[in-house]
Coordinates of C-alpha atoms and ligand atoms in Angstrom, one line a residue:
M119 CA 10.4 27.7 6.5
H120 CA 9.7 31.5 6.2
A121 CA 6.2 33.1 6.6
P122 CA 4.7 34.1 3.4
E123 CA 4.7 37.7 2.5
R124 CA 1.1 37.9 2.4
V125 CA -1.9 35.7 3.7
T126 CA -5.3 37.0 2.3
L127 CA -8.8 35.9 3.0
H128 CA -11.1 35.8 0.0
A129 CA -14.6 35.8 1.5
A130 CA -16.3 35.8 -2.0
T131 CA -14.6 32.8 -3.3
A132 CA -14.2 31.0 0.1
R133 CA -10.5 30.7 -0.1
L134 CA -7.2 31.6 1.3
S135 CA -4.2 32.8 -0.6
L136 CA -0.5 32.7 0.4
T137 CA 1.9 34.9 -1.4
W138 CA 5.6 33.4 -0.9
H139 CA 8.8 35.4 -1.3
E140 CA 9.4 33.8 -4.7
G141 CA 6.2 35.6 -5.8
Q142 CA 4.3 32.5 -6.1
T143 CA 0.7 32.6 -4.9
Q144 CA -1.0 29.4 -3.6
W145 CA -4.8 29.1 -3.0
I146 CA -6.5 26.8 -0.6
D147 CA -10.3 26.3 -0.2
N148 CA -11.8 26.9 3.2
A149 CA -13.4 23.5 3.1
T150 CA -10.1 21.9 2.4
L151 CA -8.4 23.9 5.3
R152 CA -11.3 22.7 7.5
E153 CA -11.0 19.1 6.6
R154 CA -7.2 19.1 7.0
C155 CA -7.3 20.8 10.4
P156 CA -4.1 19.8 12.3
C157 CA -5.6 19.9 15.8
S158 CA -5.4 16.8 17.8
T159 CA -9.2 16.4 18.0
C160 CA -9.5 16.6 14.0
R161 CA -6.5 14.4 13.5
R162 CA -8.0 11.8 15.9
M163 CA -11.2 11.9 13.9
A164 CA -9.4 11.6 10.6
Q165 CA -7.7 8.5 11.9
S166 CA -10.8 6.9 13.0
G167 CA -12.3 7.5 9.5
A168 CA -14.6 10.2 10.5
A169 CA -13.3 13.3 8.7
P170 CA -13.9 16.6 10.2
R171 CA -17.3 17.9 9.0
S172 CA -17.1 20.7 6.6
G173 CA -19.1 22.0 3.6
P174 CA -19.1 24.3 0.9
H175 CA -20.5 27.1 3.1
I176 CA -17.7 26.8 5.7
A177 CA -16.1 30.4 6.2
I178 CA -13.1 31.6 7.8
V179 CA -13.8 34.2 10.4
E180 CA -10.4 35.2 11.4
I181 CA -6.7 34.3 10.8
Q182 CA -4.2 34.9 13.8
P183 CA -0.6 34.9 13.1
M184 CA 1.3 32.6 15.4
G185 CA 4.9 33.1 14.1
Y186 CA 5.4 29.6 12.7
G187 CA 1.9 29.6 11.1
V188 CA -1.5 30.8 11.5
R189 CA -4.5 29.9 13.8
I190 CA -7.6 29.6 11.7
V191 CA -11.1 30.5 13.1
F192 CA -13.8 28.9 11.2
S193 CA -17.5 29.8 11.0
D194 CA -18.5 26.5 12.6
G195 CA -16.8 27.8 15.8
H196 CA -13.7 25.6 15.5
A197 CA -10.4 27.4 16.2
Q198 CA -8.2 24.8 17.7
G199 CA -6.1 24.4 14.5
I200 CA -2.7 26.0 14.1
Y201 CA -1.4 25.5 10.7
P202 CA 2.3 25.8 10.3
W203 CA 3.5 27.4 7.0
E204 CA 5.2 24.2 5.8
Y205 CA 1.8 22.3 6.4
L206 CA -0.1 25.0 4.3
A207 CA 2.3 24.9 1.5
G208 CA 2.0 21.1 1.5
I209 CA -2.0 21.3 1.2
A210 CA -2.0 24.1 -1.4
H211 CA -2.8 23.2 -4.7
T212 CA -0.8 24.2 -7.8
P213 CA -1.1 28.0 -8.3
V214 CA -4.4 29.1 -10.0
G215 CA -5.3 32.5 -10.9
P216 CA -7.3 34.8 -8.6
Ligands
LIG148 ZN1 -9.4 20.8 14.5

């Protein structure tokens, strides 16, 4: 899967947007991204029924391009998750306006 053309942080609305080559833009809430963190620690927690803690106030501090995806640094200090593009496309909701 190719990288999106653009990945943008929207601090005011606590969302991330992904613009794909087809021109389609997908939006994902920060809280959703935190809850679906694919790192081994969070996956283990999710499997044991204890979803990673998140909240409406979670922010994304930084996104670091990793080639096949992005590493997301959250305001709670968690930065272990590397989100492959395909995984992000899977979590993204149907396109909504900005
Ligand atoms: Zn994690």
